[in-house]
């Protein structure tokens, strides 16, 4: 055995650099796995350390309506210290900035938070707010409006000085302030604003610090029935931890998969590189067999090199992974509501090393196993071919181990054999499709390339299908990277396009909410003065479900007959005579109007809600319309495009019934510029303090911003796959370098100019990059179409910007890397290269 | 038959499948080689010389007949058992030298002994052999840094490191100029004399063949002449003309 190690070491001498380059193919995959796993470990530790800070209290109880006497009595009876919060959205005006914005007003009273603290800038600002004299404004809005401490915010009838910027409320990420920036005000000032009106949508929260030793979860279990009857929802630290863990686990699974894809892709590239390396070791294997070494010894020599390759790749990958782990807090900033302290995770490194080493050795063993077929007779005659046998059982066994290994890894990740098998099947399908596409493209390049093309073009293209080429492996690896990046870009475009108004320039872009009956006409007048059209005026009536098919909400909640939120929530319903552009009748008959005294009222329910509530056509629902029971019957079901930014409703009533009920309105208009939007918002806010005006352009921008963050995370991980594709290219191009140099020398000897040689190489890599980009983009278009049809339910139109930029990136980088591997070669004398041994 | 034999071939045949038809390259070969005996195998290209050498050394399987090498019947041995036998009892010299490119001259010489698990005095023995072929100052050179003649001398040293019972040489001077070829020939027979190994040389080189004790001439896959060199030498000019050598 000693000789085998010695021989492996000696034999690798002239190829160590190249072997190291092959091992780099798996480095990025391992790095991604180690980085994500390490960060996950750090997050777990952070969550455990800061658990109570995730809520700021031991228990949180939320109600969607102002607590009545019975609720208040229940809440007051809970042991421990209590703190109250009332929150709602409203318009805020900033006189110094001459601006108005929709904000989330949050009024606090009491000692919250008991764990963690309200983060502010300056840090003393939080104390001023707590003293009851000033407000804290979301940092992003404060900076955007260029406001500072002392400047003011007007909320309805109250004007408060700003104490500073709000940075952090325990347990809330910056995502909380994305759509409506938070404004913290003292509870004592809330009434003066006049914004908290009956029918308005507000949340009432009670935070508790329970007596020492009280188990919050046990308390919730014990009082489940009362909580349900009073329509109160709860949250505990343990529940928050679980939610957070589940959220990050989903994200981590996706990121791990991205790492795994990069790792497998690297494995394919490494196998291609090792195949080239081993091909040139066949003579050595034959000599060693002649000199008396056994088949096993020869295999062992190269398997040891493969194992060393795996150790090197996995080791460098693990080191890089530790570095990446340090980058991840930046990548996830704002998405994770705890402060994560990065520390090295031994478990992550061990796992990354094991997975990386295993994948590397398996992929390297694949080509190495072929050495078993080398006959010693080859030493006598170079023309002797290896032993036949298409179905090498060892190769199939390796494939089986590899598939089982990946399946096992996926099973651990998802804990679902079906999902693991689905992903594995999908991955296999992608590899197979790319391979077939690559063959087709290669066939096209070979047989469809014009025979009269210039010499350098013909030579460059011919290089792609010369013997021992690794073109298919390269096309698959680069193609997969291109496919991932393009598919992500397509998905993002589809989603962003969906939230934009499909009607384009003519669509409403400013919405007024919370308009009281008597404010409708004055607001219309205000818009008329400014020559702005009223695109739609929608009445909204708030109501709650009282019973379904004769069973009360309390009973249904106890029976867990439907998700709690569907039974507890306050419904904001409208009435109208026709369907809108974002709705489609799915079942039943649309009834647009009824007589005022008709009962039960035929209503239309959104299909998703009907499914959650278990409703069918003809089912009876009794509504509590602000104290008045209103029987209704499900007459139709509607599909609603929720992604379109337009007023959509779960329940629509016919005209003729709800008109006398207390209601408010939504009014839509269209302005020609953001400046005009600002002016109208301010005018409306000054005249009608309670009316909120939402700039829908800003909403689209915000949604785009959120999507961008998610796409950034996805792109960051997909970047590993793309980078791996290029490392594979580098490794494989380095393998083929010797053969390429010999050809170049031969051509130079025969009189080819340096320009011609450069042109040949450029054409070779350009065609390779183009074919890889084409294969990847074809697959990405297929994936985009499938995502659009089956996941997003959206029409798919490939973006030429994405296609052209991906093509330019892949083709350009391929040519650049191709040239990189050729550096220095052109300056060597032809004779020196021609005398050089082909091995090593 | 009381004399020990190193190599005993009986009715040896080799047939390849070529497309749809069988191609017989060796047909019913019989011969015996004794310890220390030297035998040159000559014949025109395609007569089956290299195939015969490959079969005798256990590098390939015969279609028919048997090979008894150093007391072991090759057709009964597994691939690995034949490899062990080669390592223990056989030395090789090839036309294109077949040194391992990634090993130095000294390491190339040591390889067969290392495969056998020998350690003690190995480096010294390899150095002595390299000294014997005049390459003691080239021990750390890689094959690519050596001339063709030097590479073949390293191969000779390697062939004798395990003190083989028999040396198979396939056109050992085929890639060398006349002067270098003569030096390699001289060394080969010197080492043979010192070690007492039998030698089977496949060659077109009549000067090399002339130094062997026996001549085996193949034609069309059959032995057409098997006689001591003294007898063959008289006809050498005639044969050389016929073989194109």
GROMACS .gro file of N, CA and C in nm, chain A residues 88 122 207 279 292 314 323 331 345 405 432 534 573 674 788:
model
   45
   88UNK      N    1  -5.298   5.200   1.327
   88UNK     CA    2  -5.382   5.210   1.206
   88UNK      C    3  -5.304   5.291   1.103
  122UNK      N    4  -3.134   6.021   1.741
  122UNK     CA    5  -3.038   5.987   1.846
  122UNK      C    6  -3.101   5.892   1.949
  207UNK      N    7  -4.976   4.395   2.533
  207UNK     CA    8  -4.852   4.321   2.562
  207UNK      C    9  -4.849   4.292   2.711
  279UNK      N   10  -0.739   1.038  -1.915
  279UNK     CA   11  -0.720   0.991  -2.053
  279UNK      C   12  -0.571   0.988  -2.087
  292UNK      N   13   0.383  -0.510  -1.349
  292UNK     CA   14   0.337  -0.601  -1.246
  292UNK      C   15   0.244  -0.545  -1.141
  314UNK      N   16  -1.274   2.066  -0.101
  314UNK     CA   17  -1.366   2.084   0.011
  314UNK      C   18  -1.303   2.176   0.117
  323UNK      N   19  -1.587   3.269   0.502
  323UNK     CA   20  -1.587   3.408   0.457
  323UNK      C   21  -1.726   3.451   0.411
  331UNK      N   22  -2.645   4.032   0.328
  331UNK     CA   23  -2.739   3.987   0.226
  331UNK      C   24  -2.882   3.982   0.283
  345UNK      N   25  -1.882   2.798   1.263
  345UNK     CA   26  -1.960   2.683   1.306
  345UNK      C   27  -1.888   2.555   1.264
  405UNK      N   28  -2.704   0.946  -0.264
  405UNK     CA   29  -2.647   1.048  -0.176
  405UNK      C   30  -2.723   1.180  -0.187
  432UNK      N   31  -3.049   1.644  -1.839
  432UNK     CA   32  -3.076   1.568  -1.961
  432UNK      C   33  -3.114   1.663  -2.076
  534UNK      N   34  -6.244   6.142  -1.184
  534UNK     CA   35  -6.273   6.040  -1.082
  534UNK      C   36  -6.290   5.909  -1.157
  573UNK      N   37  -6.653   4.496   0.267
  573UNK     CA   38  -6.722   4.451   0.146
  573UNK      C   39  -6.777   4.571   0.070
  674UNK      N   40  -4.576   6.286  -1.048
  674UNK     CA   41  -4.561   6.266  -0.902
  674UNK      C   42  -4.578   6.398  -0.827
  788UNK      N   43  -4.466   3.069  -1.504
  788UNK     CA   44  -4.577   3.159  -1.532
  788UNK      C   45  -4.710   3.085  -1.532
   0.00000   0.00000   0.00000
